[in-house]
Amino acid sequence: MQESLRRFKAGIFQALAHPTRIAILEQLKERELSVSELCERLALEQANASQHLAVLRHRNIVLPRKEGNQVHYSLRDPILGQVLDLMREYFHKHLEEALAMLREEGKESVAPRRRNEVPR
Amino acid sequence: MQESLRRFKAGIFQALAHPTRIAILEQLKERELSVSELCERLALEQANASQHLAVLRHRNIVLPRKEGNQVHYSLRDPILGQVLDLMREYFHKHLEEALAMLREEGKESVAPRRRNEVPR
DNA sequence: ATCGCATATTCAATTATTCTTATATACGGA
DNA sequence: TCCGTATATAAGAATAATTGAATATGCGAT
């Protein structure tokens, strides 16, 4: 597979690689929502929500539907919903380490590794 | 779901969000490989491969196994293999637009949208 | 036409990723 | 021990992503 195709996939993952956008997609997985509904549910600034939606839109991950004054967004392909479901499963499976990882967050003690040890 | 859990998921996606790391994972999905084998197959610089492997390692996506002089890496959880498979399916389904998107790459003509049009 | 609301875009500042080059560490063998 | 190979890390420059504030656009109602 060529570099360009991998860039396409990487682009999709990159679009998913932000907590806010994951939150948005988890909402849209259930049903179509307007921008203001999303802002309300997720406590987002309007401009910020719009920017994140733009990221998702540019990757064709999300579909806008205009209705009068507002824009309703929906998840374009259920496959990405499945991906999110798999991630949920993955998350549960690795709950312990996920929590540990989150607890470690912010620490920067370097803890030099002992000789003969495999890298962190 | 809390912000911290979404950060965990976003972190995984972020680790997947690079063409080189996708290439690495697609190789490891098939079988365990040493760093030098990966470098050879993917035509990577040693230092660069090592950095990308470090990203995957820190997320516990990939597992190092030391054997004498070298380190063999494997995919830690087949779920992520499934995720890559779903992405492949997604990719095929949206092949047309993917190609269009890739063709557009590098252009920066802004193409002002017509009034009454839904955003890009 | 003008107002008000919903949404989108732009800009500048900050922060995070990525690449390259150089150096460090760990190991096995002579 | 010292050497060569495999891998990891560090440092710096280049690039990209994120944010908040300000502004723009599109639409419905008056």
PDB file of C-alpha atoms (C1' of nucleotides) in Angstrom:
ATOM      1  CA  MET A   1       0.000   0.000   0.000  1.00  0.00           C
ATOM      2  CA  GLN A   2       1.289   3.419  -0.909  1.00  0.00           C
ATOM      3  CA  GLU A   3       2.195   6.318   1.211  1.00  0.00           C
ATOM      4  CA  SER A   4      -0.711   8.356  -0.127  1.00  0.00           C
ATOM      5  CA  LEU A   5      -3.253   5.797   0.985  1.00  0.00           C
ATOM      6  CA  ARG A   6      -1.699   5.680   4.410  1.00  0.00           C
ATOM      7  CA  ARG A   7      -1.924   9.430   4.555  1.00  0.00           C
ATOM      8  CA  PHE A   8      -5.646   9.126   3.930  1.00  0.00           C
ATOM      9  CA  LYS A   9      -6.067   6.730   6.842  1.00  0.00           C
ATOM     10  CA  ALA A  10      -3.781   8.756   9.053  1.00  0.00           C
ATOM     11  CA  GLY A  11      -5.911  11.787   8.287  1.00  0.00           C
ATOM     12  CA  ILE A  12      -9.011  10.018   9.546  1.00  0.00           C
ATOM     13  CA  PHE A  13      -7.272   8.954  12.729  1.00  0.00           C
ATOM     14  CA  GLN A  14      -5.962  12.423  13.201  1.00  0.00           C
ATOM     15  CA  ALA A  15      -9.468  13.788  12.957  1.00  0.00           C
ATOM     16  CA  LEU A  16     -10.445  11.363  15.724  1.00  0.00           C
ATOM     17  CA  ALA A  17      -7.421  12.260  17.821  1.00  0.00           C
ATOM     18  CA  HIS A  18      -8.924  14.947  19.982  1.00  0.00           C
ATOM     19  CA  PRO A  19     -11.034  14.544  23.124  1.00  0.00           C
ATOM     20  CA  THR A  20     -13.566  17.107  21.992  1.00  0.00           C
ATOM     21  CA  ARG A  21     -14.030  15.488  18.613  1.00  0.00           C
ATOM     22  CA  ILE A  22     -14.425  12.085  20.212  1.00  0.00           C
ATOM     23  CA  ALA A  23     -17.092  13.567  22.440  1.00  0.00           C
ATOM     24  CA  ILE A  24     -18.828  15.051  19.411  1.00  0.00           C
ATOM     25  CA  LEU A  25     -18.757  11.764  17.518  1.00  0.00           C
ATOM     26  CA  GLU A  26     -20.018   9.814  20.482  1.00  0.00           C
ATOM     27  CA  GLN A  27     -22.985  12.152  20.560  1.00  0.00           C
ATOM     28  CA  LEU A  28     -23.581  11.922  16.820  1.00  0.00           C
ATOM     29  CA  LYS A  29     -23.320   8.164  16.933  1.00  0.00           C
ATOM     30  CA  GLU A  30     -26.655   8.174  18.741  1.00  0.00           C
ATOM     31  CA  ARG A  31     -28.448  10.709  16.589  1.00  0.00           C
ATOM     32  CA  GLU A  32     -28.233  13.815  14.455  1.00  0.00           C
ATOM     33  CA  LEU A  33     -27.701  17.006  16.442  1.00  0.00           C
ATOM     34  CA  SER A  34     -27.509  20.713  15.732  1.00  0.00           C
ATOM     35  CA  VAL A  35     -24.424  22.716  16.578  1.00  0.00           C
ATOM     36  CA  SER A  36     -26.186  24.469  19.429  1.00  0.00           C
ATOM     37  CA  GLU A  37     -27.356  21.154  20.859  1.00  0.00           C
ATOM     38  CA  LEU A  38     -23.780  19.898  20.735  1.00  0.00           C
ATOM     39  CA  CYS A  39     -22.488  23.032  22.414  1.00  0.00           C
ATOM     40  CA  GLU A  40     -25.068  22.677  25.120  1.00  0.00           C
ATOM     41  CA  ARG A  41     -24.500  18.980  25.811  1.00  0.00           C
ATOM     42  CA  LEU A  42     -20.734  19.225  25.766  1.00  0.00           C
ATOM     43  CA  ALA A  43     -20.351  22.698  27.235  1.00  0.00           C
ATOM     44  CA  LEU A  44     -18.397  23.962  24.255  1.00  0.00           C
ATOM     45  CA  GLU A  45     -17.781  27.471  23.018  1.00  0.00           C
ATOM     46  CA  GLN A  46     -19.608  28.034  19.762  1.00  0.00           C
ATOM     47  CA  ALA A  47     -16.470  28.946  17.813  1.00  0.00           C
ATOM     48  CA  ASN A  48     -14.556  25.998  19.162  1.00  0.00           C
ATOM     49  CA  ALA A  49     -17.326  23.541  18.323  1.00  0.00           C
ATOM     50  CA  SER A  50     -17.521  24.966  14.837  1.00  0.00           C
ATOM     51  CA  GLN A  51     -13.784  24.559  14.353  1.00  0.00           C
ATOM     52  CA  HIS A  52     -13.827  20.945  15.465  1.00  0.00           C
ATOM     53  CA  LEU A  53     -16.819  20.259  13.253  1.00  0.00           C
ATOM     54  CA  ALA A  54     -14.890  21.782  10.378  1.00  0.00           C
ATOM     55  CA  VAL A  55     -12.093  19.285  10.970  1.00  0.00           C
ATOM     56  CA  LEU A  56     -14.566  16.408  10.867  1.00  0.00           C
ATOM     57  CA  ARG A  57     -16.357  17.856   7.853  1.00  0.00           C
ATOM     58  CA  HIS A  58     -13.205  18.265   5.831  1.00  0.00           C
ATOM     59  CA  ARG A  59     -12.504  14.580   6.282  1.00  0.00           C
ATOM     60  CA  ASN A  60     -16.079  13.762   5.301  1.00  0.00           C
ATOM     61  CA  ILE A  61     -16.565  12.086   8.627  1.00  0.00           C
ATOM     62  CA  VAL A  62     -19.592  14.123   9.464  1.00  0.00           C
ATOM     63  CA  LEU A  63     -22.441  15.398   7.313  1.00  0.00           C
ATOM     64  CA  PRO A  64     -24.094  18.824   7.646  1.00  0.00           C
ATOM     65  CA  ARG A  65     -27.773  19.309   6.864  1.00  0.00           C
ATOM     66  CA  LYS A  66     -29.079  22.823   6.789  1.00  0.00           C
ATOM     67  CA  GLU A  67     -32.518  23.476   8.170  1.00  0.00           C
ATOM     68  CA  GLY A  68     -33.546  27.103   8.321  1.00  0.00           C
ATOM     69  CA  ASN A  69     -31.309  28.838  10.706  1.00  0.00           C
ATOM     70  CA  GLN A  70     -29.385  25.894  11.972  1.00  0.00           C
ATOM     71  CA  VAL A  71     -27.129  23.100  10.824  1.00  0.00           C
ATOM     72  CA  HIS A  72     -27.699  19.522  11.907  1.00  0.00           C
ATOM     73  CA  TYR A  73     -24.762  17.173  11.875  1.00  0.00           C
ATOM     74  CA  SER A  74     -24.748  13.422  11.574  1.00  0.00           C
ATOM     75  CA  LEU A  75     -22.140  10.677  11.411  1.00  0.00           C
ATOM     76  CA  ARG A  76     -21.636   9.902   7.752  1.00  0.00           C
ATOM     77  CA  ASP A  77     -20.661   6.258   7.929  1.00  0.00           C
ATOM     78  CA  PRO A  78     -21.593   3.797  10.673  1.00  0.00           C
ATOM     79  CA  ILE A  79     -18.226   2.099  10.224  1.00  0.00           C
ATOM     80  CA  LEU A  80     -16.697   4.891  12.234  1.00  0.00           C
ATOM     81  CA  GLY A  81     -19.289   4.209  14.897  1.00  0.00           C
ATOM     82  CA  GLN A  82     -18.021   0.624  14.937  1.00  0.00           C
ATOM     83  CA  VAL A  83     -14.494   1.909  15.285  1.00  0.00           C
ATOM     84  CA  LEU A  84     -15.561   3.907  18.307  1.00  0.00           C
ATOM     85  CA  ASP A  85     -17.277   0.830  19.723  1.00  0.00           C
ATOM     86  CA  LEU A  86     -14.103  -1.184  19.290  1.00  0.00           C
ATOM     87  CA  MET A  87     -12.215   1.550  21.075  1.00  0.00           C
ATOM     88  CA  ARG A  88     -14.676   1.340  23.923  1.00  0.00           C
ATOM     89  CA  GLU A  89     -14.036  -2.388  24.139  1.00  0.00           C
ATOM     90  CA  TYR A  90     -10.312  -1.796  23.996  1.00  0.00           C
ATOM     91  CA  PHE A  91     -10.637   0.775  26.691  1.00  0.00           C
ATOM     92  CA  HIS A  92     -12.485  -1.557  29.042  1.00  0.00           C
ATOM     93  CA  LYS A  93     -10.027  -4.331  28.387  1.00  0.00           C
ATOM     94  CA  HIS A  94      -7.132  -2.099  29.337  1.00  0.00           C
ATOM     95  CA  LEU A  95      -8.941  -0.133  31.992  1.00  0.00           C
ATOM     96  CA  GLU A  96      -6.267  -0.677  34.593  1.00  0.00           C
ATOM     97  CA  GLU A  97      -3.398   0.598  32.524  1.00  0.00           C
ATOM     98  CA  ALA A  98      -5.514   3.382  31.139  1.00  0.00           C
ATOM     99  CA  LEU A  99      -6.151   4.615  34.638  1.00  0.00           C
ATOM    100  CA  ALA A 100      -2.507   4.208  35.545  1.00  0.00           C
ATOM    101  CA  MET A 101      -1.554   6.138  32.449  1.00  0.00           C
ATOM    102  CA  LEU A 102      -3.942   8.899  33.344  1.00  0.00           C
ATOM    103  CA  ARG A 103      -2.660   9.001  36.907  1.00  0.00           C
ATOM    104  CA  GLU A 104       0.891   9.310  35.649  1.00  0.00           C
ATOM    105  CA  GLU A 105      -0.141  12.229  33.493  1.00  0.00           C
ATOM    106  CA  GLY A 106       1.727  15.369  34.325  1.00  0.00           C
ATOM    107  CA  LYS A 107       4.569  13.648  36.113  1.00  0.00           C
ATOM    108  CA  GLU A 108       7.912  14.128  34.460  1.00  0.00           C
ATOM    109  CA  SER A 109      10.247  12.243  36.744  1.00  0.00           C
ATOM    110  CA  VAL A 110      12.391  10.467  34.243  1.00  0.00           C
ATOM    111  CA  ALA A 111      13.067   7.310  36.268  1.00  0.00           C
ATOM    112  CA  PRO A 112      16.202   6.130  34.445  1.00  0.00           C
ATOM    113  CA  ARG A 113      15.754   2.564  33.421  1.00  0.00           C
ATOM    114  CA  ARG A 114      17.861  -0.198  34.872  1.00  0.00           C
ATOM    115  CA  ARG A 115      20.348  -1.866  32.618  1.00  0.00           C
ATOM    116  CA  ASN A 116      19.127  -4.930  30.815  1.00  0.00           C
ATOM    117  CA  GLU A 117      15.623  -3.602  30.889  1.00  0.00           C
ATOM    118  CA  VAL A 118      13.352  -3.235  27.893  1.00  0.00           C
ATOM    119  CA  PRO A 119      12.448   0.364  27.048  1.00  0.00           C
ATOM    120  CA  ARG A 120       9.392   1.995  28.520  1.00  0.00           C
TER     121      ARG A 120
ATOM    122  CA  MET B   1     -17.957   9.789  29.962  1.00  0.00           C
ATOM    123  CA  GLN B   2     -15.316  12.058  31.394  1.00  0.00           C
ATOM    124  CA  GLU B   3     -12.763  14.149  29.693  1.00  0.00           C
ATOM    125  CA  SER B   4      -9.950  11.965  31.015  1.00  0.00           C
ATOM    126  CA  LEU B   5     -11.351   8.856  29.376  1.00  0.00           C
ATOM    127  CA  ARG B   6     -11.732  10.703  26.118  1.00  0.00           C
ATOM    128  CA  ARG B   7      -8.142  11.797  26.422  1.00  0.00           C
ATOM    129  CA  PHE B   8      -7.143   8.167  26.687  1.00  0.00           C
ATOM    130  CA  LYS B   9      -8.979   7.284  23.484  1.00  0.00           C
ATOM    131  CA  ALA B  10      -7.738  10.379  21.728  1.00  0.00           C
ATOM    132  CA  GLY B  11      -4.212   9.352  22.680  1.00  0.00           C
ATOM    133  CA  ILE B  12      -4.635   6.003  20.964  1.00  0.00           C
ATOM    134  CA  PHE B  13      -5.998   7.626  17.835  1.00  0.00           C
ATOM    135  CA  GLN B  14      -3.197  10.113  17.889  1.00  0.00           C
ATOM    136  CA  ALA B  15      -0.692   7.292  18.004  1.00  0.00           C
ATOM    137  CA  LEU B  16      -2.361   5.872  14.893  1.00  0.00           C
ATOM    138  CA  ALA B  17      -2.440   9.248  13.177  1.00  0.00           C
ATOM    139  CA  HIS B  18       0.743   9.023  11.179  1.00  0.00           C
ATOM    140  CA  PRO B  19       1.367   7.258   7.862  1.00  0.00           C
ATOM    141  CA  THR B  20       4.585   5.682   9.080  1.00  0.00           C
ATOM    142  CA  ARG B  21       3.001   4.331  12.244  1.00  0.00           C
ATOM    143  CA  ILE B  22       0.112   2.926  10.237  1.00  0.00           C
ATOM    144  CA  ALA B  23       2.641   1.219   7.991  1.00  0.00           C
ATOM    145  CA  ILE B  24       4.403  -0.220  11.024  1.00  0.00           C
ATOM    146  CA  LEU B  25       1.180  -1.523  12.514  1.00  0.00           C
ATOM    147  CA  GLU B  26       0.083  -3.056   9.241  1.00  0.00           C
ATOM    148  CA  GLN B  27       3.331  -4.967   9.216  1.00  0.00           C
ATOM    149  CA  LEU B  28       3.045  -6.026  12.849  1.00  0.00           C
ATOM    150  CA  LYS B  29      -0.534  -7.110  12.328  1.00  0.00           C
ATOM    151  CA  GLU B  30       0.847 -10.005  10.290  1.00  0.00           C
ATOM    152  CA  ARG B  31       3.691 -11.011  12.573  1.00  0.00           C
ATOM    153  CA  GLU B  32       6.324  -9.951  15.069  1.00  0.00           C
ATOM    154  CA  LEU B  33       9.241  -8.069  13.512  1.00  0.00           C
ATOM    155  CA  SER B  34      12.535  -6.642  14.674  1.00  0.00           C
ATOM    156  CA  VAL B  35      13.349  -2.977  14.294  1.00  0.00           C
ATOM    157  CA  SER B  36      15.837  -3.658  11.540  1.00  0.00           C
ATOM    158  CA  GLU B  37      13.327  -5.773   9.638  1.00  0.00           C
ATOM    159  CA  LEU B  38      10.825  -2.931   9.903  1.00  0.00           C
ATOM    160  CA  CYS B  39      13.377  -0.411   8.699  1.00  0.00           C
ATOM    161  CA  GLU B  40      14.218  -2.609   5.769  1.00  0.00           C
ATOM    162  CA  ARG B  41      10.644  -3.351   4.710  1.00  0.00           C
ATOM    163  CA  LEU B  42       9.478   0.234   5.057  1.00  0.00           C
ATOM    164  CA  ALA B  43      12.670   1.996   4.022  1.00  0.00           C
ATOM    165  CA  LEU B  44      12.878   3.915   7.280  1.00  0.00           C
ATOM    166  CA  GLU B  45      15.816   5.600   8.952  1.00  0.00           C
ATOM    167  CA  GLN B  46      16.739   3.753  12.109  1.00  0.00           C
ATOM    168  CA  ALA B  47      16.303   6.758  14.379  1.00  0.00           C
ATOM    169  CA  ASN B  48      12.969   7.658  12.847  1.00  0.00           C
ATOM    170  CA  ALA B  49      11.623   4.118  13.175  1.00  0.00           C
ATOM    171  CA  SER B  50      12.743   4.048  16.767  1.00  0.00           C
ATOM    172  CA  GLN B  51      10.948   7.290  17.523  1.00  0.00           C
ATOM    173  CA  HIS B  52       7.726   6.098  15.968  1.00  0.00           C
ATOM    174  CA  LEU B  53       8.010   2.815  17.853  1.00  0.00           C
ATOM    175  CA  ALA B  54       8.483   4.818  21.032  1.00  0.00           C
ATOM    176  CA  VAL B  55       5.188   6.592  20.389  1.00  0.00           C
ATOM    177  CA  LEU B  56       3.424   3.253  19.960  1.00  0.00           C
ATOM    178  CA  ARG B  57       5.189   1.764  22.970  1.00  0.00           C
ATOM    179  CA  HIS B  58       4.252   4.601  25.274  1.00  0.00           C
ATOM    180  CA  ARG B  59       0.610   3.986  24.448  1.00  0.00           C
ATOM    181  CA  ASN B  60       1.094   0.268  25.039  1.00  0.00           C
ATOM    182  CA  ILE B  61      -0.013  -0.391  21.520  1.00  0.00           C
ATOM    183  CA  VAL B  62       3.051  -2.378  20.699  1.00  0.00           C
ATOM    184  CA  LEU B  63       5.106  -4.796  22.766  1.00  0.00           C
ATOM    185  CA  PRO B  64       8.913  -5.066  22.694  1.00  0.00           C
ATOM    186  CA  ARG B  65      10.674  -8.377  23.242  1.00  0.00           C
ATOM    187  CA  LYS B  66      14.396  -8.359  23.628  1.00  0.00           C
ATOM    188  CA  GLU B  67      16.370 -11.163  22.068  1.00  0.00           C
ATOM    189  CA  GLY B  68      20.114 -10.817  22.228  1.00  0.00           C
ATOM    190  CA  ASN B  69      21.102  -7.814  20.288  1.00  0.00           C
ATOM    191  CA  GLN B  70      17.775  -6.961  18.832  1.00  0.00           C
ATOM    192  CA  VAL B  71      14.251  -6.006  19.827  1.00  0.00           C
ATOM    193  CA  HIS B  72      11.228  -7.672  18.302  1.00  0.00           C
ATOM    194  CA  TYR B  73       7.971  -5.798  18.290  1.00  0.00           C
ATOM    195  CA  SER B  74       4.466  -7.160  18.150  1.00  0.00           C
ATOM    196  CA  LEU B  75       0.955  -5.762  18.174  1.00  0.00           C
ATOM    197  CA  ARG B  76      -0.258  -6.005  21.726  1.00  0.00           C
ATOM    198  CA  ASP B  77      -3.991  -6.354  21.216  1.00  0.00           C
ATOM    199  CA  PRO B  78      -5.694  -7.773  18.123  1.00  0.00           C
ATOM    200  CA  ILE B  79      -8.539  -5.305  18.633  1.00  0.00           C
ATOM    201  CA  LEU B  80      -6.325  -2.676  17.079  1.00  0.00           C
ATOM    202  CA  GLY B  81      -5.819  -5.014  14.159  1.00  0.00           C
ATOM    203  CA  GLN B  82      -9.607  -5.092  13.812  1.00  0.00           C
ATOM    204  CA  VAL B  83      -9.662  -1.316  13.898  1.00  0.00           C
ATOM    205  CA  LEU B  84      -7.177  -1.241  11.035  1.00  0.00           C
ATOM    206  CA  ASP B  85      -9.305  -3.759   9.140  1.00  0.00           C
ATOM    207  CA  LEU B  86     -12.362  -1.564   9.592  1.00  0.00           C
ATOM    208  CA  MET B  87     -10.364   1.342   8.301  1.00  0.00           C
ATOM    209  CA  ARG B  88      -9.426  -0.659   5.262  1.00  0.00           C
ATOM    210  CA  GLU B  89     -13.118  -1.356   4.664  1.00  0.00           C
ATOM    211  CA  TYR B  90     -13.922   2.308   5.186  1.00  0.00           C
ATOM    212  CA  PHE B  91     -11.199   3.220   2.784  1.00  0.00           C
ATOM    213  CA  HIS B  92     -12.529   0.974   0.035  1.00  0.00           C
ATOM    214  CA  LYS B  93     -16.039   2.221   0.564  1.00  0.00           C
ATOM    215  CA  HIS B  94     -14.934   5.801   0.134  1.00  0.00           C
ATOM    216  CA  LEU B  95     -12.259   5.158  -2.416  1.00  0.00           C
ATOM    217  CA  GLU B  96     -13.557   7.746  -4.835  1.00  0.00           C
ATOM    218  CA  GLU B  97     -13.544  10.608  -2.399  1.00  0.00           C
ATOM    219  CA  ALA B  98     -10.284   9.463  -0.923  1.00  0.00           C
ATOM    220  CA  LEU B  99      -8.671   9.723  -4.322  1.00  0.00           C
ATOM    221  CA  ALA B 100     -10.299  13.093  -4.925  1.00  0.00           C
ATOM    222  CA  MET B 101      -9.047  14.262  -1.564  1.00  0.00           C
ATOM    223  CA  LEU B 102      -5.563  13.070  -2.348  1.00  0.00           C
ATOM    224  CA  ARG B 103      -5.670  14.721  -5.760  1.00  0.00           C
ATOM    225  CA  GLU B 104      -6.727  17.986  -4.161  1.00  0.00           C
ATOM    226  CA  GLU B 105      -3.792  17.781  -1.823  1.00  0.00           C
ATOM    227  CA  GLY B 106      -1.442  20.694  -2.199  1.00  0.00           C
ATOM    228  CA  LYS B 107      -3.926  22.965  -3.904  1.00  0.00           C
ATOM    229  CA  GLU B 108      -4.769  26.065  -1.974  1.00  0.00           C
ATOM    230  CA  SER B 109      -7.231  27.778  -4.276  1.00  0.00           C
ATOM    231  CA  VAL B 110      -9.876  28.806  -1.818  1.00  0.00           C
ATOM    232  CA  ALA B 111     -12.897  28.460  -4.125  1.00  0.00           C
ATOM    233  CA  PRO B 112     -15.295  30.788  -2.276  1.00  0.00           C
ATOM    234  CA  ARG B 113     -18.525  28.980  -1.703  1.00  0.00           C
ATOM    235  CA  ARG B 114     -21.727  30.079  -3.306  1.00  0.00           C
ATOM    236  CA  ARG B 115     -24.361  31.611  -1.100  1.00  0.00           C
ATOM    237  CA  ASN B 116     -26.906  29.228   0.284  1.00  0.00           C
ATOM    238  CA  GLU B 117     -24.399  26.452   0.152  1.00  0.00           C
ATOM    239  CA  VAL B 118     -23.542  24.167   2.998  1.00  0.00           C
ATOM    240  CA  PRO B 119     -19.960  24.513   4.271  1.00  0.00           C
ATOM    241  CA  ARG B 120     -17.169  22.415   2.861  1.00  0.00           C
TER     242      ARG B 120
ATOM    243  C1'  DA C   1     -33.740  46.937   4.728  1.00  0.00           C
ATOM    244  C1'  DT C   2     -32.588  45.945   9.284  1.00  0.00           C
ATOM    245  C1'  DC C   3     -32.392  43.107  13.451  1.00  0.00           C
ATOM    246  C1'  DG C   4     -31.160  39.037  15.994  1.00  0.00           C
ATOM    247  C1'  DC C   5     -29.795  34.454  16.155  1.00  0.00           C
ATOM    248  C1'  DA C   6     -27.009  30.364  14.601  1.00  0.00           C
ATOM    249  C1'  DT C   7     -22.998  29.114  12.530  1.00  0.00           C
ATOM    250  C1'  DA C   8     -18.503  29.764  10.168  1.00  0.00           C
ATOM    251  C1'  DT C   9     -14.074  31.878   9.385  1.00  0.00           C
ATOM    252  C1'  DT C  10      -9.866  34.505  10.321  1.00  0.00           C
ATOM    253  C1'  DC C  11      -5.954  35.879  12.944  1.00  0.00           C
ATOM    254  C1'  DA C  12      -2.336  35.687  16.221  1.00  0.00           C
ATOM    255  C1'  DA C  13      -0.349  33.389  20.107  1.00  0.00           C
ATOM    256  C1'  DT C  14       0.709  29.152  22.076  1.00  0.00           C
ATOM    257  C1'  DT C  15       1.755  24.484  22.211  1.00  0.00           C
ATOM    258  C1'  DA C  16       2.653  19.903  20.157  1.00  0.00           C
ATOM    259  C1'  DT C  17       4.663  16.840  16.321  1.00  0.00           C
ATOM    260  C1'  DT C  18       7.976  15.594  13.194  1.00  0.00           C
ATOM    261  C1'  DC C  19      12.413  15.208  11.036  1.00  0.00           C
ATOM    262  C1'  DT C  20      17.492  15.183  11.006  1.00  0.00           C
ATOM    263  C1'  DT C  21      21.709  14.764  13.096  1.00  0.00           C
ATOM    264  C1'  DA C  22      24.412  13.460  16.716  1.00  0.00           C
ATOM    265  C1'  DT C  23      25.190  10.798  20.647  1.00  0.00           C
ATOM    266  C1'  DA C  24      24.259   7.169  24.090  1.00  0.00           C
ATOM    267  C1'  DT C  25      23.309   2.507  25.657  1.00  0.00           C
ATOM    268  C1'  DA C  26      23.135  -2.566  25.501  1.00  0.00           C
ATOM    269  C1'  DC C  27      24.720  -6.707  23.723  1.00  0.00           C
ATOM    270  C1'  DG C  28      27.711 -10.485  21.685  1.00  0.00           C
ATOM    271  C1'  DG C  29      32.073 -11.846  20.155  1.00  0.00           C
ATOM    272  C1'  DA C  30      37.171 -11.669  19.771  1.00  0.00           C
TER     273       DA C  30
ATOM    274  C1'  DT D   1      38.857  -5.602  27.685  1.00  0.00           C
ATOM    275  C1'  DC D   2      37.589  -3.313  23.072  1.00  0.00           C
ATOM    276  C1'  DC D   3      34.884  -3.485  18.716  1.00  0.00           C
ATOM    277  C1'  DG D   4      30.858  -3.723  15.874  1.00  0.00           C
ATOM    278  C1'  DT D   5      26.032  -3.994  15.519  1.00  0.00           C
ATOM    279  C1'  DA D   6      21.257  -2.905  17.001  1.00  0.00           C
ATOM    280  C1'  DT D   7      18.470   0.138  19.212  1.00  0.00           C
ATOM    281  C1'  DA D   8      17.248   4.277  21.923  1.00  0.00           C
ATOM    282  C1'  DT D   9      17.441   9.017  23.241  1.00  0.00           C
ATOM    283  C1'  DA D  10      18.422  14.089  22.930  1.00  0.00           C
ATOM    284  C1'  DA D  11      18.536  18.557  20.846  1.00  0.00           C
ATOM    285  C1'  DG D  12      17.236  21.802  17.528  1.00  0.00           C
ATOM    286  C1'  DA D  13      14.856  23.500  13.551  1.00  0.00           C
ATOM    287  C1'  DA D  14      10.736  23.223  10.764  1.00  0.00           C
ATOM    288  C1'  DT D  15       5.928  22.445  10.564  1.00  0.00           C
ATOM    289  C1'  DA D  16       1.276  21.666  12.139  1.00  0.00           C
ATOM    290  C1'  DA D  17      -2.655  21.788  15.602  1.00  0.00           C
ATOM    291  C1'  DT D  18      -5.192  24.256  19.090  1.00  0.00           C
ATOM    292  C1'  DT D  19      -7.251  28.067  21.310  1.00  0.00           C
ATOM    293  C1'  DG D  20      -9.726  32.524  22.193  1.00  0.00           C
ATOM    294  C1'  DA D  21     -11.195  36.749  20.437  1.00  0.00           C
ATOM    295  C1'  DA D  22     -12.964  39.171  16.868  1.00  0.00           C
ATOM    296  C1'  DT D  23     -15.466  39.260  12.723  1.00  0.00           C
ATOM    297  C1'  DA D  24     -18.227  37.516   8.910  1.00  0.00           C
ATOM    298  C1'  DT D  25     -22.072  35.087   6.736  1.00  0.00           C
ATOM    299  C1'  DG D  26     -26.760  33.240   6.158  1.00  0.00           C
ATOM    300  C1'  DC D  27     -31.339  33.075   7.458  1.00  0.00           C
ATOM    301  C1'  DG D  28     -36.000  34.247   9.345  1.00  0.00           C
ATOM    302  C1'  DA D  29     -38.885  37.741  11.048  1.00  0.00           C
ATOM    303  C1'  DT D  30     -40.399  42.354  11.316  1.00  0.00           C
TER     304       DT D  30
END
